[in-house]
mmCIF file of C-alpha atoms and ligand atoms in Angstrom:
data_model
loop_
_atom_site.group_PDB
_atom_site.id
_atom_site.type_symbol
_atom_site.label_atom_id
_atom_site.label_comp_id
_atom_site.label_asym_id
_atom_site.label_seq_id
_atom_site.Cartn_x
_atom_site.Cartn_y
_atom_site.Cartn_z
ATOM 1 C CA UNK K 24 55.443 -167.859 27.226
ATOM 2 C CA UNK K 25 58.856 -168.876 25.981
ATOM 3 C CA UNK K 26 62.306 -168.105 27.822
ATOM 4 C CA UNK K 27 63.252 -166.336 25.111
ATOM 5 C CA UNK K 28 60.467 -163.240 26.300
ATOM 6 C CA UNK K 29 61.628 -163.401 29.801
ATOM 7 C CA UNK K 30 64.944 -162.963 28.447
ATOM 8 C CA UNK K 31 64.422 -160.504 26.691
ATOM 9 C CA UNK K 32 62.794 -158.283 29.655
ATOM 10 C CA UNK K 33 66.112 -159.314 31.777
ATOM 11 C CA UNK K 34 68.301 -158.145 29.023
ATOM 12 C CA UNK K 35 66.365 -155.519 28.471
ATOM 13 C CA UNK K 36 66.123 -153.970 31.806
ATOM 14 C CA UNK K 37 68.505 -151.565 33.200
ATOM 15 C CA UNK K 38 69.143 -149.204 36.335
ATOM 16 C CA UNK K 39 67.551 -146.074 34.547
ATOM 17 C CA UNK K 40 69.797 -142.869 36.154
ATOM 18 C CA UNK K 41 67.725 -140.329 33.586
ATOM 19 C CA UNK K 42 64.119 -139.941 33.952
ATOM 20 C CA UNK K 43 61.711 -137.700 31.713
ATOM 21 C CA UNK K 44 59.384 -136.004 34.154
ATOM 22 C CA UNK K 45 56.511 -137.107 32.816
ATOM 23 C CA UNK K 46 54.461 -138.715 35.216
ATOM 24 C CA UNK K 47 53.061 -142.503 34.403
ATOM 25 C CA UNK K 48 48.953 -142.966 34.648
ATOM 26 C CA UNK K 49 47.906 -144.285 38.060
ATOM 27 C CA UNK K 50 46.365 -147.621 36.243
ATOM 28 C CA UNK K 51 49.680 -148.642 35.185
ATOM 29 C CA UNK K 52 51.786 -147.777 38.081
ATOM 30 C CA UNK K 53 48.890 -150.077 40.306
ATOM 31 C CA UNK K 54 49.864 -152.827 37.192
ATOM 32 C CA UNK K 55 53.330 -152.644 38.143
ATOM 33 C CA UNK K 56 52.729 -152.677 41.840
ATOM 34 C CA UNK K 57 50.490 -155.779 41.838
ATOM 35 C CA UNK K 58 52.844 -157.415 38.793
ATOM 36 C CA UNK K 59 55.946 -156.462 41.967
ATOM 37 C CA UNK K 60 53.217 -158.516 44.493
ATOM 38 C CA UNK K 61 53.304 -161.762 42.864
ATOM 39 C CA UNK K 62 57.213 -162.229 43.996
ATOM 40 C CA UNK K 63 57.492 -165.202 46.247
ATOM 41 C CA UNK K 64 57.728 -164.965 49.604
ATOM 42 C CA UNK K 65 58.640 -167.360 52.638
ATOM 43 C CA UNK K 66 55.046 -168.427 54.077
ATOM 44 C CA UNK K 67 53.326 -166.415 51.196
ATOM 45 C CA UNK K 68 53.820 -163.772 54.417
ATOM 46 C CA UNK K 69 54.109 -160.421 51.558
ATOM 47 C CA UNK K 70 56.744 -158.646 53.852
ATOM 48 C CA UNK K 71 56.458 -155.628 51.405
ATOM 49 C CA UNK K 72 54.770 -152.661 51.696
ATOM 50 C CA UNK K 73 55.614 -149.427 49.467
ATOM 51 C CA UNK K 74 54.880 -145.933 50.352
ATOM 52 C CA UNK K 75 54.037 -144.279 46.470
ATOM 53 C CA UNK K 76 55.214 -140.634 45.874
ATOM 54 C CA UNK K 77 53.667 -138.971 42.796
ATOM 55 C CA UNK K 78 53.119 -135.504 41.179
ATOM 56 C CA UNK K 79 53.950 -132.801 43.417
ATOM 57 C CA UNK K 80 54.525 -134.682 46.307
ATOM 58 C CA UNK K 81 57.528 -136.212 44.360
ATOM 59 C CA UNK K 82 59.019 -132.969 44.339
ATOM 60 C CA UNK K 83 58.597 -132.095 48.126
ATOM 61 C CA UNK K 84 59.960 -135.803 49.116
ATOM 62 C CA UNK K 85 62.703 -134.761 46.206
ATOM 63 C CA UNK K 86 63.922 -131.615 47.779
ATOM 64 C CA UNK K 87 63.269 -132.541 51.341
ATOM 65 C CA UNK K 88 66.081 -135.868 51.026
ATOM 66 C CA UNK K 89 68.297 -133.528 49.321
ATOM 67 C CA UNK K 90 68.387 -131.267 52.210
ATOM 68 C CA UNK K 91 68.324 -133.918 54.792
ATOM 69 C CA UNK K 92 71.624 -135.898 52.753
ATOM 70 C CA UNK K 93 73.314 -132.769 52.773
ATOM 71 C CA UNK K 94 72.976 -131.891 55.949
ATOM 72 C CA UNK K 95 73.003 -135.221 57.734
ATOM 73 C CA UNK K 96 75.221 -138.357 58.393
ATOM 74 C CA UNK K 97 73.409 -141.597 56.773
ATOM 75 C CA UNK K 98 71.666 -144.208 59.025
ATOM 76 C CA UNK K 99 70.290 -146.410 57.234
ATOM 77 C CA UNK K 100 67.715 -149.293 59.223
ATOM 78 C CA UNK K 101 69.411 -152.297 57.691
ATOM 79 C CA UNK K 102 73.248 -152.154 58.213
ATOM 80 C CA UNK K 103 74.998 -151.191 54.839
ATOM 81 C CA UNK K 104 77.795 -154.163 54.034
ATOM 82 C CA UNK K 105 81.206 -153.605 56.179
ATOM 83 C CA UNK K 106 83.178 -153.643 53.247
ATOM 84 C CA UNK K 107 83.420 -155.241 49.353
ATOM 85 C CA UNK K 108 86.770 -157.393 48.668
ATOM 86 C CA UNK K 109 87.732 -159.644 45.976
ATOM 87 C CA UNK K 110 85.377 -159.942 43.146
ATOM 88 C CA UNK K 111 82.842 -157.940 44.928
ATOM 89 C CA UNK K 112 85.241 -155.439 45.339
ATOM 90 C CA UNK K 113 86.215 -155.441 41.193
ATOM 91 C CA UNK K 114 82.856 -155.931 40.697
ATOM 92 C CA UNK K 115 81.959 -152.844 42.270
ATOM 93 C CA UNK K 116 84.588 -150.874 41.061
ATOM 94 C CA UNK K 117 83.162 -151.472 36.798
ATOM 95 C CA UNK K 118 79.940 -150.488 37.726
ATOM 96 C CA UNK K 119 81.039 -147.788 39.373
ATOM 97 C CA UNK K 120 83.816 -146.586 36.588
ATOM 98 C CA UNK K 121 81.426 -147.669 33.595
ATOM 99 C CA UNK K 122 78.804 -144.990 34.676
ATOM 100 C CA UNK K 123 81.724 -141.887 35.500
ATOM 101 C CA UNK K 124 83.252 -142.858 32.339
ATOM 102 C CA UNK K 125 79.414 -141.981 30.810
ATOM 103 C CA UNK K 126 79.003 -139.039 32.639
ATOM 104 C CA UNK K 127 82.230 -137.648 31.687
ATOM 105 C CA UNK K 128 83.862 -138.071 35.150
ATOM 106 C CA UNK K 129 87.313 -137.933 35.244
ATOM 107 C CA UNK K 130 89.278 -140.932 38.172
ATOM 108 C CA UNK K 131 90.091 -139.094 40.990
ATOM 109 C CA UNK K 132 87.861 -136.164 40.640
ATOM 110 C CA UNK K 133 86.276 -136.190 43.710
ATOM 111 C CA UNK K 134 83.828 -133.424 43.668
ATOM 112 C CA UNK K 135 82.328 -134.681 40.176
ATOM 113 C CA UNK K 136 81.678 -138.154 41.823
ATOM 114 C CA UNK K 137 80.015 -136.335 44.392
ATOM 115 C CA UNK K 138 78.110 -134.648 42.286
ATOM 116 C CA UNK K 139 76.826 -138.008 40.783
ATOM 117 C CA UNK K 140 76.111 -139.258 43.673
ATOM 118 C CA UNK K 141 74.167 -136.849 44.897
ATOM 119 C CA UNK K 142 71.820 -137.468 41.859
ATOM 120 C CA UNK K 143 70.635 -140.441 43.864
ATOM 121 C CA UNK K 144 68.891 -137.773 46.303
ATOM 122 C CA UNK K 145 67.614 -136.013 43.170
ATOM 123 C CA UNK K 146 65.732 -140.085 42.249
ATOM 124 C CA UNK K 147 67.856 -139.100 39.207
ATOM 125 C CA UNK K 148 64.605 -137.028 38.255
ATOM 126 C CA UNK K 149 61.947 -139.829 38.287
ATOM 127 C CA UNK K 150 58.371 -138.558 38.611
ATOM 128 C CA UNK K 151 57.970 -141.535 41.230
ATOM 129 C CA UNK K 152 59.324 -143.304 44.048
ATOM 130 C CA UNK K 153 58.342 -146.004 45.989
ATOM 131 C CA UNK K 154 59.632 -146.586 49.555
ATOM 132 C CA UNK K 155 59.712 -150.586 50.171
ATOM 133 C CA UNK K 156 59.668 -151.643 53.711
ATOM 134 C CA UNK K 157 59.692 -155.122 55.779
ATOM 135 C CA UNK K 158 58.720 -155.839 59.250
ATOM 136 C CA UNK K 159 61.716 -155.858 61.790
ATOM 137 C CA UNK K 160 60.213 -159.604 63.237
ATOM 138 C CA UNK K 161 60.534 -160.897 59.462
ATOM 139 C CA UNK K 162 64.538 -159.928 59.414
ATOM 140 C CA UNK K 163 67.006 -160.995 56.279
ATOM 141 C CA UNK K 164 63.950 -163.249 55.182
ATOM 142 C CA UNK K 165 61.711 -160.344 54.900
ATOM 143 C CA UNK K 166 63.953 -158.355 53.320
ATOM 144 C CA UNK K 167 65.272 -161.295 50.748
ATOM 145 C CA UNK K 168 61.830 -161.737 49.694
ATOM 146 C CA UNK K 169 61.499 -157.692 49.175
ATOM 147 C CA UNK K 170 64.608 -158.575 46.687
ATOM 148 C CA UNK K 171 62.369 -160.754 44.760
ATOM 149 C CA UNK K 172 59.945 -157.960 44.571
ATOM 150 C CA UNK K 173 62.211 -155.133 43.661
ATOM 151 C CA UNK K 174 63.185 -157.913 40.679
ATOM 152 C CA UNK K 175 59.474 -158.639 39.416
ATOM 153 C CA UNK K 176 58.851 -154.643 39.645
ATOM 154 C CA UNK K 177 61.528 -154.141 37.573
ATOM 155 C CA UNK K 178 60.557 -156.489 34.674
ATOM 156 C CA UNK K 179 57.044 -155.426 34.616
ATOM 157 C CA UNK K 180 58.373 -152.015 34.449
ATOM 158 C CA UNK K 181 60.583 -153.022 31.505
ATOM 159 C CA UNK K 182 57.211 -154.720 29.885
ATOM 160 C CA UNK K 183 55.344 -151.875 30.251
ATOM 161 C CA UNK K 184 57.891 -149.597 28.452
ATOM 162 C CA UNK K 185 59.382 -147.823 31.801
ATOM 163 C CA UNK K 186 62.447 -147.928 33.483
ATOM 164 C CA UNK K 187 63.382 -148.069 37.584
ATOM 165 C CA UNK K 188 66.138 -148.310 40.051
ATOM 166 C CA UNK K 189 66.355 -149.636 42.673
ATOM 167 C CA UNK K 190 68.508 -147.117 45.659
ATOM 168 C CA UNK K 191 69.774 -148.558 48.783
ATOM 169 C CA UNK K 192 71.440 -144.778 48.921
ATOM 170 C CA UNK K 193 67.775 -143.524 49.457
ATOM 171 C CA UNK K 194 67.486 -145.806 52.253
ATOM 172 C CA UNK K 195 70.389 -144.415 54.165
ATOM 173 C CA UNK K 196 68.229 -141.684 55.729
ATOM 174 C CA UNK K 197 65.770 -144.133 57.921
ATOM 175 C CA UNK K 198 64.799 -141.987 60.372
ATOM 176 C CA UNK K 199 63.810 -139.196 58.219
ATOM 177 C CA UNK K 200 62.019 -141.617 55.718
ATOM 178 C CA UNK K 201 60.213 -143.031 58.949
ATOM 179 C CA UNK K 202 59.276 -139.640 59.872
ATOM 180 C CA UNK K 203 58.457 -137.960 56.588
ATOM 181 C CA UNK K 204 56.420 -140.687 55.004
ATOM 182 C CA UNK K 205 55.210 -141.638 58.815
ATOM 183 C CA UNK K 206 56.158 -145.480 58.664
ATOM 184 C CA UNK K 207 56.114 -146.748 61.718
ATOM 185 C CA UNK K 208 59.297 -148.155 63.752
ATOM 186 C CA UNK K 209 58.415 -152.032 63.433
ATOM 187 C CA UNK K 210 59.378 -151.792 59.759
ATOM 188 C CA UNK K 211 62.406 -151.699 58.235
ATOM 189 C CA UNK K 212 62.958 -149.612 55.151
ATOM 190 C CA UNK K 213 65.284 -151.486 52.833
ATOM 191 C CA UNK K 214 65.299 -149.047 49.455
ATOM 192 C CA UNK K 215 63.344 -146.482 47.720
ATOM 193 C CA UNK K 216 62.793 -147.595 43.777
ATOM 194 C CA UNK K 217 62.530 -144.388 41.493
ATOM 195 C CA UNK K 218 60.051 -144.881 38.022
ATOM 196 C CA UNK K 219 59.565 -143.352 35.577
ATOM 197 C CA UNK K 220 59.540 -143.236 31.426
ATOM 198 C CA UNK K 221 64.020 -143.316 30.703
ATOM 199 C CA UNK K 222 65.522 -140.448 28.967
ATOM 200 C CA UNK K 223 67.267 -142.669 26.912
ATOM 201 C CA UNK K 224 69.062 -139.622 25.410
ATOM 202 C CA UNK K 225 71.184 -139.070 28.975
ATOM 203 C CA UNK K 226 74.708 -140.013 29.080
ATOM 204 C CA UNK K 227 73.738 -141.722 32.453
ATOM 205 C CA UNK K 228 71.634 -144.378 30.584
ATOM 206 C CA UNK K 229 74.317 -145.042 27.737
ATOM 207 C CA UNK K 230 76.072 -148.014 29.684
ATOM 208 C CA UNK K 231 74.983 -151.264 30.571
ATOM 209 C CA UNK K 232 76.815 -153.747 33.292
ATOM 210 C CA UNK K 233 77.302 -156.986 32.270
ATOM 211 C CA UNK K 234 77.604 -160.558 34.008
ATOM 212 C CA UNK K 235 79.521 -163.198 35.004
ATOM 213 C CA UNK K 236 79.618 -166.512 33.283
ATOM 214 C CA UNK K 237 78.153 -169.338 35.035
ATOM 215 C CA UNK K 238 81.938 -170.871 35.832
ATOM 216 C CA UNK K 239 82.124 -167.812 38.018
ATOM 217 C CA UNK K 240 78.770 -168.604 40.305
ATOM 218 C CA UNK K 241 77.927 -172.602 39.990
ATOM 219 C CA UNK K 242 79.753 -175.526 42.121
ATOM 220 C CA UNK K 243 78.201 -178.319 40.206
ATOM 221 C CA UNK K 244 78.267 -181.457 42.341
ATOM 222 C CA UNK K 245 77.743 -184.816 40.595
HETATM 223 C C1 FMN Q 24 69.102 -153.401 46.410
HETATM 224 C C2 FMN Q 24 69.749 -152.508 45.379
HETATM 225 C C3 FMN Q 24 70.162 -151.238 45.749
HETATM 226 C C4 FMN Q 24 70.749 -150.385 44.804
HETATM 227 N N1 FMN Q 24 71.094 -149.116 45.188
HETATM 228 C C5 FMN Q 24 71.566 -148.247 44.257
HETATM 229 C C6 FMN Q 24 71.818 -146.890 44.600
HETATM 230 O O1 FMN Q 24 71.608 -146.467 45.743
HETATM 231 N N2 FMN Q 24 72.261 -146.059 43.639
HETATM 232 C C7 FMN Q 24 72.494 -146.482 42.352
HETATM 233 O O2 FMN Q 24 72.921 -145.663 41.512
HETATM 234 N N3 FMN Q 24 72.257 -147.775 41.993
HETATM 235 C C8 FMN Q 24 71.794 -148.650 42.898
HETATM 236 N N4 FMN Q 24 71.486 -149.943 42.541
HETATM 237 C C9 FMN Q 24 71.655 -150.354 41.148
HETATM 238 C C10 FMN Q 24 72.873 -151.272 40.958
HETATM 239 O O3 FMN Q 24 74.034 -150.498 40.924
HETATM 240 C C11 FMN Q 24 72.667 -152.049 39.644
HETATM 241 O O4 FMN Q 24 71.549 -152.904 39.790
HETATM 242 C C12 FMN Q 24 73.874 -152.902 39.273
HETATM 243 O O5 FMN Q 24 75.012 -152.109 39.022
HETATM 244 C C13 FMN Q 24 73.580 -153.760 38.032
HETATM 245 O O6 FMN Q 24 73.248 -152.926 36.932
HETATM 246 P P1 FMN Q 24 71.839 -152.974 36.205
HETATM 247 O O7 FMN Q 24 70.767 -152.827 37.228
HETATM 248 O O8 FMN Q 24 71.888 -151.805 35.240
HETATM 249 O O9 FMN Q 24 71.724 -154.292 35.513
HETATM 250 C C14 FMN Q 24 70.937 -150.827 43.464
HETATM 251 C C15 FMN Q 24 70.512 -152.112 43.107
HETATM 252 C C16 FMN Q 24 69.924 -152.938 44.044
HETATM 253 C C17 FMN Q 24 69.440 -154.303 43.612
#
């Protein structure tokens, strides 16, 4: 394999906000599960463990979170950051105006942002979700190595022709999550990723973020 074919999946990949609802055969979404698995992790320890929605029971997790986010204050398990300044802050702020600006929402209308965001709750119509959780004794290690997973799912979901994102917004409901799906109190659940083929026709997939050069990220010493 040549850099130039991981490249391309990296390029290629995207946070898919438009799903078609048709639902992906069980032998690849067990490919993309055990292509997610071989993500390094400290100790080989595997921290991750998904809880898989599909078919119907997609739908009843779907209209059960949008219920419980509109009735409910978030608590998420894993403290959401205090606050995004500087470049994080800017940074934020593109990815955030590149995908209203697809959508058609205007700045400052507040209710169509809402809207958008409530889309999260709707997994943007995937026909899938998975639920990734880390034990509480593994802490920020667990859940760094459940980042490498989320990133290997995502390329082998880009390989295999589908799309994903990955939704810390999902995970702001924690104890309902730990209740609905029944995942027990000694993990903590750090995102839900929603799968599925893209509608590549939505306005919500028509933007892509880009990147920093490396000026903006390396200290090279020496
Ligand atoms: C851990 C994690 C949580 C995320 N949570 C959300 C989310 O709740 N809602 C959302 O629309 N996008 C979410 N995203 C997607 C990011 O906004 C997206 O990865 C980023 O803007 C870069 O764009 P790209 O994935 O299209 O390259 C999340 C991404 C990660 C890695």
């Amino acid at each position: 394999m040549t850099i130039s074919v991981l490249n391309q999946l990296l390029r290629g990949r995207y946070s898919c906000r438009a799903f078609r609802p048709d639902p992906v055969p069980k032998t690849e979404i067990e490919q993309l599960l055990i292509s997610a698995g071989r993500a390094p992790s400290w100790c080989n320890a595997q921290p991750w463990k998904v809880v898989v929605a599909t078919g119907d029971e997609t739908d009843r997790f779907r209209r059960a979170l949008q219920q419980e986010a509109t009735n409910r204050p978030p608590a998420p398990d894993m403290p959401f950051p205090t606050s995004y300044s500087g470049v994080y802050q800017d940074r934020r702020r593109a990815c955030g105006w590149a995908l209203y600006e697809a959508v058609g929402v205007k700045k400052g209308d507040r209710e169509a942002s809402q809207r958008q965001m409530m889309e999260n709750f709707a997994l943007f119509g995937a026909p899938h979700c998975a639920i990734l959780s880390s034990p509480v004794e593994l802490g920020s290690y667990g859940a760094m190595d459940c980042g490498g997973f989320v990133t290997a799912f995502s390329l082998a979901a880009q390989s295999l022709g589908l799309a994903c994102i990955p939704q810390a917004a999902v995970a702001s409901y924690g104890p309902f999550l730990h209740r609905y799906f029944d995942i027990s109190d000694d993990r903590l659940i750090l995102c839900a990723i929603s799968f599925g083929y893209p509608d590549t026709d939505h306005p919500a997939n028509g933007f892509r973020t880009d990147r920093v050069p490396l000026g903006q990220f390396v200290d090279w010493r020496g």
